[in-house]
mmCIF file of C-alpha atoms in Angstrom:
data_model
loop_
_atom_site.group_PDB
_atom_site.id
_atom_site.type_symbol
_atom_site.label_atom_id
_atom_site.label_comp_id
_atom_site.label_asym_id
_atom_site.label_seq_id
_atom_site.Cartn_x
_atom_site.Cartn_y
_atom_site.Cartn_z
ATOM 1 C CA MET A 12 -0.074 -0.049 0.047
ATOM 2 C CA ASN A 13 1.163 3.533 -1.131
ATOM 3 C CA LYS A 14 2.106 5.415 2.117
ATOM 4 C CA ASN A 15 1.269 8.891 0.713
ATOM 5 C CA LYS A 16 -2.111 7.675 -0.479
ATOM 6 C CA ILE A 17 -2.828 6.177 2.806
ATOM 7 C CA LYS A 18 -2.264 9.525 4.392
ATOM 8 C CA GLU A 19 -4.061 11.503 1.825
ATOM 9 C CA THR A 20 -7.135 9.558 1.824
ATOM 10 C CA ALA A 21 -6.973 9.371 5.884
ATOM 11 C CA LEU A 22 -6.802 13.260 5.804
ATOM 12 C CA GLY A 23 -9.511 13.481 3.258
ATOM 13 C CA GLY A 24 -12.021 14.182 5.897
ATOM 14 C CA ILE A 25 -10.100 17.731 7.021
ATOM 15 C CA LEU A 26 -8.397 18.853 3.829
ATOM 16 C CA ASN A 27 -11.381 17.823 1.622
ATOM 17 C CA ASN A 28 -14.057 18.212 4.291
ATOM 18 C CA PRO A 29 -17.297 17.393 2.574
ATOM 19 C CA VAL A 30 -19.258 20.330 4.451
ATOM 20 C CA PHE A 31 -16.606 23.127 4.685
ATOM 21 C CA VAL A 32 -14.630 22.560 1.306
ATOM 22 C CA LEU A 33 -16.391 20.771 -0.916
ATOM 23 C CA VAL A 34 -19.702 22.310 0.151
ATOM 24 C CA LEU A 35 -21.939 19.155 -0.254
ATOM 25 C CA GLY A 36 -24.870 18.078 1.612
ATOM 26 C CA THR A 37 -25.940 21.489 2.626
ATOM 27 C CA CYS A 38 -29.499 20.600 2.913
ATOM 28 C CA PRO A 39 -29.049 18.273 5.915
ATOM 29 C CA THR A 40 -26.484 20.418 7.191
ATOM 30 C CA ILE A 41 -28.415 23.588 7.761
ATOM 31 C CA GLY A 42 -31.846 21.696 8.510
ATOM 32 C CA MET A 43 -30.353 19.663 11.278
ATOM 33 C CA THR A 44 -27.929 21.516 13.169
ATOM 34 C CA THR A 45 -30.091 23.235 15.500
ATOM 35 C CA ASN A 46 -28.680 21.317 18.218
ATOM 36 C CA VAL A 47 -25.892 18.897 19.076
ATOM 37 C CA SER A 48 -27.699 15.566 19.569
ATOM 38 C CA ASN A 49 -29.533 16.035 16.046
ATOM 39 C CA ALA A 50 -26.208 16.903 14.532
ATOM 40 C CA ILE A 51 -24.362 13.895 15.987
ATOM 41 C CA GLY A 52 -26.987 11.357 15.119
ATOM 42 C CA LEU A 53 -27.403 12.442 11.415
ATOM 43 C CA GLY A 54 -23.638 12.624 11.096
ATOM 44 C CA LEU A 55 -23.149 9.251 12.345
ATOM 45 C CA ALA A 56 -26.245 7.839 10.393
ATOM 46 C CA THR A 57 -24.608 9.545 7.267
ATOM 47 C CA ALA A 58 -21.352 8.008 8.143
ATOM 48 C CA PHE A 59 -22.533 4.516 8.553
ATOM 49 C CA VAL A 60 -24.168 4.604 5.054
ATOM 50 C CA LEU A 61 -21.137 6.189 3.585
ATOM 51 C CA ILE A 62 -18.527 3.555 4.787
ATOM 52 C CA PHE A 63 -20.617 0.528 4.038
ATOM 53 C CA SER A 64 -21.698 1.765 0.714
ATOM 54 C CA ASN A 65 -18.087 2.646 -0.085
ATOM 55 C CA LEU A 66 -17.197 -0.881 0.912
ATOM 56 C CA LEU A 67 -19.833 -2.919 -0.975
ATOM 57 C CA ILE A 68 -19.225 -0.597 -4.251
ATOM 58 C CA SER A 69 -15.512 -1.043 -4.189
ATOM 59 C CA LEU A 70 -15.976 -4.851 -3.820
ATOM 60 C CA LEU A 71 -18.283 -5.010 -6.587
ATOM 61 C CA ARG A 72 -16.554 -2.398 -8.873
ATOM 62 C CA LYS A 73 -15.264 -5.062 -11.368
ATOM 63 C CA VAL A 74 -18.626 -6.594 -11.394
ATOM 64 C CA ILE A 75 -21.056 -3.706 -12.041
ATOM 65 C CA PRO A 76 -21.056 -2.739 -15.832
ATOM 66 C CA ASP A 77 -20.323 0.840 -16.506
ATOM 67 C CA LYS A 78 -23.952 1.425 -17.911
ATOM 68 C CA VAL A 79 -26.059 0.556 -14.788
ATOM 69 C CA ARG A 80 -23.363 1.968 -12.084
ATOM 70 C CA LEU A 81 -25.549 4.621 -11.017
ATOM 71 C CA PRO A 82 -28.865 2.637 -10.244
ATOM 72 C CA SER A 83 -26.688 -0.029 -8.922
ATOM 73 C CA TYR A 84 -25.088 2.647 -6.364
ATOM 74 C CA ILE A 85 -28.335 4.024 -5.692
ATOM 75 C CA ILE A 86 -29.706 0.726 -4.879
ATOM 76 C CA ILE A 87 -26.714 -0.240 -2.600
ATOM 77 C CA ILE A 88 -26.888 3.075 -0.815
ATOM 78 C CA ALA A 89 -30.708 2.950 -0.485
ATOM 79 C CA THR A 90 -30.302 -0.511 1.332
ATOM 80 C CA PHE A 91 -28.115 0.899 3.967
ATOM 81 C CA VAL A 92 -30.245 3.871 4.526
ATOM 82 C CA THR A 93 -33.261 1.690 5.006
ATOM 83 C CA LEU A 94 -31.240 -0.414 7.489
ATOM 84 C CA VAL A 95 -30.283 2.694 9.363
ATOM 85 C CA GLN A 96 -34.005 3.780 9.462
ATOM 86 C CA LEU A 97 -35.186 0.561 10.658
ATOM 87 C CA PHE A 98 -32.452 0.653 13.453
ATOM 88 C CA MET A 99 -33.617 4.149 14.571
ATOM 89 C CA ALA A 100 -37.007 3.355 14.592
ATOM 90 C CA LYS A 101 -36.362 0.231 16.877
ATOM 91 C CA PHE A 102 -33.604 1.406 19.273
ATOM 92 C CA LEU A 103 -33.771 5.215 19.188
ATOM 93 C CA PRO A 104 -37.064 6.269 18.815
ATOM 94 C CA ALA A 105 -36.692 9.906 20.261
ATOM 95 C CA LEU A 106 -33.658 10.572 17.720
ATOM 96 C CA ASN A 107 -35.950 9.151 15.230
ATOM 97 C CA GLU A 108 -38.783 11.365 15.803
ATOM 98 C CA SER A 109 -36.243 14.475 15.762
ATOM 99 C CA ILE A 110 -34.292 13.690 12.429
ATOM 100 C CA GLY A 111 -36.315 10.836 11.080
ATOM 101 C CA SER A 112 -37.698 12.995 8.058
ATOM 102 C CA PHE A 113 -34.124 13.668 7.312
ATOM 103 C CA ILE A 114 -32.792 9.850 7.069
ATOM 104 C CA PRO A 115 -34.557 8.951 3.646
ATOM 105 C CA LEU A 116 -32.533 12.159 2.475
ATOM 106 C CA ILE A 117 -29.104 10.560 2.947
ATOM 107 C CA VAL A 118 -29.722 8.388 -0.257
ATOM 108 C CA VAL A 119 -29.581 11.726 -2.055
ATOM 109 C CA ASN A 120 -26.844 13.217 -0.185
ATOM 110 C CA CYS A 121 -24.251 14.109 -2.663
ATOM 111 C CA ILE A 122 -21.518 13.165 -0.361
ATOM 112 C CA ILE A 123 -22.494 9.492 -0.732
ATOM 113 C CA LEU A 124 -22.831 9.004 -4.305
ATOM 114 C CA GLY A 125 -20.143 11.663 -4.979
ATOM 115 C CA ARG A 126 -17.662 9.449 -3.116
ATOM 116 C CA ALA A 127 -18.892 6.240 -4.632
ATOM 117 C CA GLU A 128 -18.513 7.445 -7.958
ATOM 118 C CA ALA A 129 -15.091 9.514 -7.650
ATOM 119 C CA PHE A 130 -13.481 7.102 -5.178
ATOM 120 C CA ALA A 131 -14.979 3.853 -4.233
ATOM 121 C CA SER A 132 -15.630 2.873 -7.963
ATOM 122 C CA LYS A 133 -12.027 3.420 -8.852
ATOM 123 C CA ASN A 134 -10.203 2.042 -5.839
ATOM 124 C CA SER A 135 -9.446 -0.967 -3.588
ATOM 125 C CA VAL A 136 -11.451 -2.065 -0.711
ATOM 126 C CA GLY A 137 -8.947 -0.726 1.911
ATOM 127 C CA TYR A 138 -8.754 2.629 0.381
ATOM 128 C CA ALA A 139 -12.416 2.922 -0.302
ATOM 129 C CA LEU A 140 -12.918 2.004 3.500
ATOM 130 C CA LEU A 141 -10.576 4.471 4.940
ATOM 131 C CA ASP A 142 -12.260 6.937 2.580
ATOM 132 C CA GLY A 143 -15.624 6.254 3.958
ATOM 133 C CA VAL A 144 -14.208 6.870 7.525
ATOM 134 C CA SER A 145 -12.259 9.668 7.070
ATOM 135 C CA MET A 146 -15.235 11.447 4.963
ATOM 136 C CA GLY A 147 -17.814 10.212 7.386
ATOM 137 C CA LEU A 148 -16.236 11.494 10.424
ATOM 138 C CA GLY A 149 -15.235 14.832 8.668
ATOM 139 C CA PHE A 150 -18.913 15.328 8.021
ATOM 140 C CA THR A 151 -20.008 14.120 11.537
ATOM 141 C CA VAL A 152 -17.682 16.698 13.154
ATOM 142 C CA ALA A 153 -18.484 19.633 10.935
ATOM 143 C CA LEU A 154 -22.202 18.956 11.579
ATOM 144 C CA THR A 155 -21.288 18.557 15.239
ATOM 145 C CA VAL A 156 -19.419 22.162 15.406
ATOM 146 C CA LEU A 157 -22.039 23.792 13.441
ATOM 147 C CA GLY A 158 -24.616 22.300 15.803
ATOM 148 C CA GLY A 159 -22.716 23.182 18.771
ATOM 149 C CA VAL A 160 -22.240 26.798 17.800
ATOM 150 C CA ARG A 161 -25.808 27.369 16.714
ATOM 151 C CA GLN A 162 -27.165 25.774 19.898
ATOM 152 C CA LEU A 163 -24.826 28.000 22.180
ATOM 153 C CA LEU A 164 -25.827 31.223 20.410
ATOM 154 C CA THR A 165 -29.759 30.200 20.440
ATOM 155 C CA GLU A 166 -29.220 29.756 24.347
ATOM 156 C CA ALA A 167 -27.266 33.241 24.803
ATOM 157 C CA GLY A 168 -30.613 34.781 23.370
ATOM 158 C CA LEU A 169 -29.512 34.966 19.773
ATOM 159 C CA THR A 170 -32.691 33.006 18.495
ATOM 160 C CA ILE A 171 -31.911 34.046 14.926
ATOM 161 C CA PHE A 172 -29.578 30.920 14.865
ATOM 162 C CA ALA A 173 -32.283 28.467 15.432
ATOM 163 C CA THR A 174 -33.684 29.566 12.176
ATOM 164 C CA PRO A 175 -32.427 28.742 8.556
ATOM 165 C CA THR A 176 -31.164 32.306 8.073
ATOM 166 C CA GLY A 177 -28.941 31.862 11.140
ATOM 167 C CA GLY A 178 -27.914 28.545 10.012
ATOM 168 C CA PHE A 179 -26.574 29.935 7.135
ATOM 169 C CA ILE A 180 -25.027 32.836 8.564
ATOM 170 C CA ALA A 181 -23.096 30.591 11.296
ATOM 171 C CA PHE A 182 -22.303 27.881 8.409
ATOM 172 C CA GLY A 183 -20.593 30.791 6.164
ATOM 173 C CA LEU A 184 -18.729 32.273 9.188
ATOM 174 C CA ILE A 185 -17.646 28.556 10.359
ATOM 175 C CA MET A 186 -16.695 27.606 6.654
ATOM 176 C CA ALA A 187 -14.458 30.905 6.359
ATOM 177 C CA LEU A 188 -12.762 30.384 9.449
ATOM 178 C CA PHE A 189 -11.990 26.522 8.485
ATOM 179 C CA ASN A 190 -10.659 27.577 5.170
ATOM 180 C CA PHE A 191 -8.408 30.277 6.409
ATOM 181 C CA VAL A 192 -6.855 27.887 9.034
ATOM 182 C CA LEU A 193 -6.615 25.434 6.071
ATOM 183 C CA ASP A 194 -4.798 27.675 3.847
ATOM 184 C CA ILE A 195 -2.329 28.342 6.823
ATOM 185 C CA TYR A 196 -1.615 24.720 7.108
ATOM 186 C CA LYS A 197 -1.376 24.250 3.368
ATOM 187 C CA LYS A 198 1.275 27.331 3.168
ATOM 188 C CA HIS A 199 3.340 26.079 5.876
ATOM 189 C CA HIS A 200 3.195 22.508 4.513
ATOM 190 C CA LYS A 201 4.333 23.778 1.086
ATOM 191 C CA ASN A 202 7.291 25.746 2.841
ATOM 192 C CA LYS A 203 8.141 22.810 4.808
ATOM 193 C CA VAL A 204 8.483 20.566 1.573
ATOM 194 C CA LEU A 205 10.338 23.447 -0.155
ATOM 195 C CA LEU A 206 12.864 23.997 2.653
ATOM 196 C CA SER A 207 13.462 20.186 2.714
ATOM 197 C CA LEU A 208 14.055 19.937 -0.854
ATOM 198 C CA SER A 209 16.537 22.965 -1.024
ATOM 199 C CA ALA A 210 18.413 21.152 1.908
ATOM 200 C CA LYS A 211 18.707 18.140 -0.306
ATOM 201 C CA GLY A 212 19.867 20.404 -2.981
ATOM 202 C CA GLY A 213 16.955 19.710 -5.274
ATOM 203 C CA THR A 214 14.872 22.115 -7.468
ATOM 204 C CA LEU A 215 11.182 22.276 -8.338
ATOM 205 C CA MET B 10 -26.381 -13.537 -29.463
ATOM 206 C CA THR B 11 -24.663 -9.866 -30.488
ATOM 207 C CA LYS B 12 -22.600 -8.083 -28.295
ATOM 208 C CA THR B 13 -25.080 -5.472 -27.556
ATOM 209 C CA ALA B 14 -27.665 -8.040 -26.645
ATOM 210 C CA LYS B 15 -25.075 -9.764 -24.328
ATOM 211 C CA ASN B 16 -23.946 -6.406 -22.863
ATOM 212 C CA THR B 17 -27.492 -5.755 -22.145
ATOM 213 C CA LEU B 18 -28.432 -8.928 -20.645
ATOM 214 C CA ILE B 19 -25.280 -8.486 -18.434
ATOM 215 C CA CYS B 20 -26.363 -5.132 -17.153
ATOM 216 C CA ILE B 21 -29.887 -6.628 -16.376
ATOM 217 C CA LEU B 22 -28.738 -9.282 -14.645
ATOM 218 C CA VAL B 23 -26.351 -7.735 -12.397
ATOM 219 C CA LEU B 24 -29.170 -5.093 -11.272
ATOM 220 C CA PHE B 25 -31.432 -7.883 -10.491
ATOM 221 C CA LEU B 26 -28.959 -9.722 -8.669
ATOM 222 C CA ILE B 27 -28.197 -6.569 -6.438
ATOM 223 C CA SER B 28 -31.819 -5.835 -6.150
ATOM 224 C CA VAL B 29 -32.454 -9.648 -4.859
ATOM 225 C CA ILE B 30 -29.587 -9.320 -2.441
ATOM 226 C CA SER B 31 -30.635 -5.907 -1.182
ATOM 227 C CA VAL B 32 -34.451 -7.255 -0.703
ATOM 228 C CA SER B 33 -33.311 -10.186 0.903
ATOM 229 C CA LEU B 34 -31.018 -8.412 3.358
ATOM 230 C CA LEU B 35 -33.844 -5.857 4.384
ATOM 231 C CA ALA B 36 -36.376 -8.749 4.866
ATOM 232 C CA VAL B 37 -34.115 -10.584 7.190
ATOM 233 C CA ALA B 38 -33.329 -7.104 9.082
ATOM 234 C CA ASN B 39 -37.090 -6.278 9.170
ATOM 235 C CA LYS B 40 -37.924 -9.315 11.104
ATOM 236 C CA PHE B 41 -35.474 -8.267 13.745
ATOM 237 C CA LEU B 42 -35.915 -4.718 13.810
ATOM 238 C CA GLN B 43 -39.682 -4.562 13.942
ATOM 239 C CA VAL B 44 -40.985 -2.083 16.297
ATOM 240 C CA GLU B 45 -43.431 -3.947 18.536
ATOM 241 C CA ILE B 46 -46.413 -1.668 19.738
ATOM 242 C CA SER B 47 -46.509 -1.623 23.393
ATOM 243 C CA LEU B 48 -48.222 0.842 25.813
ATOM 244 C CA ASP B 49 -45.701 3.680 26.664
ATOM 245 C CA LEU B 50 -46.317 6.533 28.971
ATOM 246 C CA LYS B 51 -46.777 9.074 25.924
ATOM 247 C CA THR B 52 -49.569 6.901 24.607
ATOM 248 C CA SER B 53 -51.144 6.555 28.220
ATOM 249 C CA LYS B 54 -51.177 10.415 28.422
ATOM 250 C CA LEU B 55 -53.174 10.870 25.046
ATOM 251 C CA ILE B 56 -55.382 8.005 26.160
ATOM 252 C CA ASN B 57 -56.160 9.631 29.499
ATOM 253 C CA GLN B 58 -57.147 13.003 27.471
ATOM 254 C CA ILE B 59 -59.786 11.173 25.233
ATOM 255 C CA ALA B 60 -60.927 8.509 27.760
ATOM 256 C CA PRO B 61 -60.229 9.969 31.083
ATOM 257 C CA THR B 62 -59.519 7.735 34.242
ATOM 258 C CA GLU B 63 -59.746 10.515 36.745
ATOM 259 C CA LYS B 64 -56.348 9.888 37.795
ATOM 260 C CA THR B 65 -52.913 11.769 36.875
ATOM 261 C CA ASP B 66 -51.069 10.537 33.741
ATOM 262 C CA SER B 67 -48.478 8.311 36.086
ATOM 263 C CA GLU B 68 -50.900 7.090 38.128
ATOM 264 C CA ALA B 69 -53.199 5.879 35.364
ATOM 265 C CA PHE B 70 -50.308 4.066 33.661
ATOM 266 C CA ASP B 71 -48.574 2.777 36.699
ATOM 267 C CA GLU B 72 -51.637 1.462 38.393
ATOM 268 C CA GLY B 73 -53.148 -0.176 35.170
ATOM 269 C CA TYR B 74 -56.190 2.052 34.664
ATOM 270 C CA ILE B 75 -54.993 2.079 30.958
ATOM 271 C CA LYS B 76 -54.156 -1.481 29.548
ATOM 272 C CA MET B 77 -53.294 -2.764 26.226
ATOM 273 C CA LEU B 78 -55.461 -5.752 24.734
ATOM 274 C CA ASP B 79 -53.798 -8.842 23.716
ATOM 275 C CA SER B 80 -54.650 -8.986 20.083
ATOM 276 C CA ARG B 81 -53.928 -12.629 19.913
ATOM 277 C CA ASN B 82 -57.284 -13.470 22.151
ATOM 278 C CA THR B 83 -59.608 -14.888 19.516
ATOM 279 C CA GLU B 84 -62.371 -14.680 22.234
ATOM 280 C CA ILE B 85 -62.575 -10.913 22.351
ATOM 281 C CA PHE B 86 -61.635 -10.242 18.647
ATOM 282 C CA SER B 87 -63.993 -11.939 16.498
ATOM 283 C CA GLU B 88 -61.604 -11.283 13.564
ATOM 284 C CA SER B 89 -58.051 -10.651 14.466
ATOM 285 C CA ILE B 90 -56.444 -7.593 13.915
ATOM 286 C CA ASP B 91 -53.871 -8.848 11.341
ATOM 287 C CA LYS B 92 -56.763 -10.701 9.355
ATOM 288 C CA PHE B 93 -58.697 -7.538 9.533
ATOM 289 C CA ASN B 94 -55.916 -5.425 8.052
ATOM 290 C CA LYS B 95 -55.214 -8.266 5.667
ATOM 291 C CA ASN B 96 -58.805 -7.792 4.314
ATOM 292 C CA ASN B 97 -58.859 -4.337 4.184
ATOM 293 C CA LYS B 98 -55.606 -3.523 2.563
ATOM 294 C CA LYS B 99 -57.002 -1.354 0.037
ATOM 295 C CA SER B 100 -58.106 1.237 2.625
ATOM 296 C CA GLN B 101 -54.500 2.296 3.098
ATOM 297 C CA CYS B 102 -55.030 2.194 6.888
ATOM 298 C CA LYS B 103 -54.119 -0.523 9.624
ATOM 299 C CA VAL B 104 -55.226 -1.255 13.100
ATOM 300 C CA LEU B 105 -52.190 -1.174 15.213
ATOM 301 C CA ALA B 106 -53.316 -1.715 18.888
ATOM 302 C CA LEU B 107 -56.186 -1.999 21.148
ATOM 303 C CA TYR B 108 -56.410 -0.068 24.485
ATOM 304 C CA VAL B 109 -58.585 -0.169 27.505
ATOM 305 C CA SER B 110 -59.251 2.815 29.806
ATOM 306 C CA THR B 111 -61.093 2.352 33.510
ATOM 307 C CA ASN B 112 -62.721 5.559 35.053
ATOM 308 C CA ALA B 113 -61.546 5.161 38.721
ATOM 309 C CA GLN B 114 -64.596 6.535 39.894
ATOM 310 C CA SER B 115 -67.658 5.324 37.758
ATOM 311 C CA ASN B 116 -65.628 1.986 36.754
ATOM 312 C CA ILE B 117 -66.523 2.365 33.235
ATOM 313 C CA ASN B 118 -64.306 0.990 30.606
ATOM 314 C CA THR B 119 -63.759 2.877 27.293
ATOM 315 C CA VAL B 120 -62.064 1.088 24.222
ATOM 316 C CA ILE B 121 -59.588 3.007 22.238
ATOM 317 C CA ILE B 122 -58.308 1.643 18.681
ATOM 318 C CA GLU B 123 -55.006 2.923 17.562
ATOM 319 C CA VAL B 124 -55.037 3.311 13.614
ATOM 320 C CA GLN B 125 -52.320 4.049 11.291
ATOM 321 C CA SER B 126 -53.476 5.713 8.369
ATOM 322 C CA GLN B 127 -51.940 7.429 5.099
ATOM 323 C CA GLY B 128 -51.722 11.199 5.480
ATOM 324 C CA PHE B 129 -50.277 14.070 3.074
ATOM 325 C CA ALA B 130 -46.434 13.496 3.660
ATOM 326 C CA GLY B 131 -46.606 10.011 5.609
ATOM 327 C CA ASN B 132 -48.501 7.991 8.210
ATOM 328 C CA ILE B 133 -50.879 9.483 11.032
ATOM 329 C CA SER B 134 -51.385 7.542 14.059
ATOM 330 C CA THR B 135 -54.619 8.091 15.553
ATOM 331 C CA LEU B 136 -56.255 7.156 18.837
ATOM 332 C CA THR B 137 -60.170 6.982 18.878
ATOM 333 C CA ALA B 138 -62.000 6.339 21.821
ATOM 334 C CA PHE B 139 -65.532 4.292 21.863
ATOM 335 C CA ASN B 140 -68.163 3.713 24.352
ATOM 336 C CA SER B 141 -70.312 0.393 24.565
ATOM 337 C CA ASN B 142 -72.845 1.587 21.745
ATOM 338 C CA CYS B 143 -69.635 2.233 19.564
ATOM 339 C CA GLU B 144 -69.990 5.929 19.653
ATOM 340 C CA ILE B 145 -66.888 7.857 19.566
ATOM 341 C CA VAL B 146 -66.099 9.624 22.855
ATOM 342 C CA GLY B 147 -62.757 11.126 21.856
ATOM 343 C CA VAL B 148 -60.122 11.215 19.158
ATOM 344 C CA VAL B 149 -56.616 12.538 19.096
ATOM 345 C CA VAL B 150 -53.475 12.438 16.758
ATOM 346 C CA LYS B 151 -50.766 10.170 18.336
ATOM 347 C CA SER B 152 -48.225 10.840 15.850
ATOM 348 C CA GLN B 153 -47.474 12.338 12.406
ATOM 349 C CA SER B 154 -45.353 14.126 9.807
ATOM 350 C CA GLU B 155 -47.714 16.445 7.939
ATOM 351 C CA SER B 156 -46.279 19.287 6.041
ATOM 352 C CA PHE B 157 -49.270 21.654 7.108
ATOM 353 C CA TRP B 158 -49.656 20.306 10.786
ATOM 354 C CA ASN B 159 -48.854 23.844 11.941
ATOM 355 C CA THR B 160 -51.952 25.069 10.007
ATOM 356 C CA ALA B 161 -54.158 22.055 10.783
ATOM 357 C CA LYS B 162 -53.586 22.667 14.595
ATOM 358 C CA LYS B 163 -55.597 25.845 14.596
ATOM 359 C CA ASN B 164 -58.867 24.044 13.956
ATOM 360 C CA LEU B 165 -57.959 20.615 15.679
ATOM 361 C CA ASP B 166 -60.222 21.025 18.757
ATOM 362 C CA ALA B 167 -63.317 21.839 16.631
ATOM 363 C CA PHE B 168 -62.400 19.131 14.249
ATOM 364 C CA TYR B 169 -62.158 16.404 17.231
ATOM 365 C CA ASP B 170 -65.201 17.711 18.887
ATOM 366 C CA SER B 171 -67.255 17.051 15.536
ATOM 367 C CA MET B 172 -66.627 13.421 15.442
ATOM 368 C CA ILE B 173 -68.110 12.890 19.026
ATOM 369 C CA GLY B 174 -71.309 10.795 19.266
ATOM 370 C CA LYS B 175 -70.716 9.507 15.845
ATOM 371 C CA THR B 176 -70.644 5.762 14.698
ATOM 372 C CA SER B 177 -69.169 6.400 11.513
ATOM 373 C CA VAL B 178 -67.491 9.560 9.969
ATOM 374 C CA THR B 179 -66.686 10.864 6.444
ATOM 375 C CA ASN B 180 -65.154 14.102 5.307
ATOM 376 C CA ASP B 181 -68.467 15.975 4.893
ATOM 377 C CA SER B 182 -69.610 15.076 8.507
ATOM 378 C CA VAL B 183 -66.985 16.830 10.298
ATOM 379 C CA ALA B 184 -65.940 20.282 11.028
ATOM 380 C CA ALA B 185 -62.819 21.290 8.187
ATOM 381 C CA LEU B 186 -59.186 21.780 8.879
ATOM 382 C CA THR B 187 -58.846 24.554 6.756
ATOM 383 C CA GLY B 188 -55.383 24.623 4.627
ATOM 384 C CA ALA B 189 -54.645 20.807 5.464
ATOM 385 C CA THR B 190 -57.383 19.028 3.354
ATOM 386 C CA ASN B 191 -55.335 16.063 2.783
ATOM 387 C CA THR B 192 -54.299 15.735 6.499
ATOM 388 C CA GLN B 193 -58.000 15.866 7.491
ATOM 389 C CA LYS B 194 -58.800 13.103 4.833
ATOM 390 C CA GLY B 195 -55.988 10.854 6.356
ATOM 391 C CA ILE B 196 -57.268 11.331 9.928
ATOM 392 C CA VAL B 197 -60.988 10.932 8.928
ATOM 393 C CA ARG B 198 -59.775 7.826 7.137
ATOM 394 C CA GLY B 199 -57.989 6.390 10.366
ATOM 395 C CA VAL B 200 -61.012 7.298 12.483
ATOM 396 C CA SER B 201 -63.519 5.848 9.886
ATOM 397 C CA PHE B 202 -61.336 2.657 9.852
ATOM 398 C CA ALA B 203 -61.397 2.527 13.622
ATOM 399 C CA CYS B 204 -65.445 2.745 13.772
ATOM 400 C CA LYS B 205 -65.266 -0.356 11.212
ATOM 401 C CA PHE B 206 -62.980 -2.392 13.695
ATOM 402 C CA ILE B 207 -64.857 -1.630 16.800
ATOM 403 C CA THR B 208 -67.742 -3.813 15.526
ATOM 404 C CA LYS B 209 -65.282 -6.806 15.458
ATOM 405 C CA ILE B 210 -65.029 -6.680 19.258
ATOM 406 C CA ASN B 211 -67.031 -9.056 21.200
ATOM 407 C CA PHE B 212 -67.756 -7.154 24.527
ATOM 408 C CA ASN B 213 -69.546 -10.345 26.130
ATOM 409 C CA ALA B 214 -66.354 -12.137 25.913
ATOM 410 C CA LEU B 215 -64.515 -9.631 27.983
ATOM 411 C CA GLY B 216 -66.851 -10.635 31.013
ATOM 412 C CA GLY B 217 -65.600 -9.447 34.424
ATOM 413 C CA GLN B 218 -62.542 -7.654 32.683
ATOM 414 C CA LEU B 219 -64.680 -5.107 31.228
ATOM 415 C CA THR B 220 -67.999 -3.570 32.117
ATOM 416 C CA PHE B 221 -70.122 -1.279 30.213
ATOM 417 C CA GLU B 222 -72.718 1.588 30.799
#
């Protein structure tokens, strides 16, 4: 296994964060981050579907013909979403009542289909699984941060943050901060690479 | 066979196999993850509203003034719930459970039927209470995911009250839920289904357990 590729895939959830960098899955992000418990619940449900659909699609990537790949992916993703729905209805009825209407929407969440098409269908099972875990955790953490900020601000008296308007404002501000910090990290990392190259006497 | 036909056949076969495996997996999961209907405090509180026990919600629940009837008892049910639901599949409704509420002061029992019906955006679960004459004495919605529920809530009390005393309901015979017509139809469908099922209850078989006014 390629160490660089493993590192790149594992850090994908941060460097290519689906919420703050790729801006995918915005509907559940704004709709279900009014409080932390809903955000974590939806994030983990999405992560579960992402991990297992990536795994299965990667396993079947050489079997599924190109012409029917999208319908096949949708069936596989919908199966896992239904499993999540059944599980939540049985074991987490309170959470199911809060976020139940957003669970079926996971099927059409761009993150799931996007990663299936762009990564899982072109890489081995190990990398696909790692990508699913990384992206799933990245999505969950992003939702949790946004949910936490919105809940804190709402409880502090700024009730606008409980509404979609406030959700978009919070989302935009956190996204700006996240990308600002990410830019600093990327510049620092680039400088580090340049320094190590010049120390070895190499050129670009 | 031509190459195109062969490729098409392979595509159909792969899709079919994936579908079969998915359906089988979900069928197995459904057996283990099926939600069993049971009497919980939330349902008990709602029943206490429409068929009062003259006790507080927690007392009514803890002391057994509100009970769930066993749907497998063929002496009480002249037609079992499963059979009734199967025979009435086209109605888009199904009976989920049967409860009994006992008034602590008068000792009068009221039968409550929980029905799931198709609403506008999903399923609506309704609780309908009946007296011994199979007349409606109370209606309340237990759960729903309707898009226009906030609009429907404005006329809900009048809507429920318009069903009291009736043995059957139609959309025309009840007060309107303005701005939520399909939600109204869903609830009426559920209550009407309960009115149909109450006639299948064999009150004589309940004997000492239940007495009616």
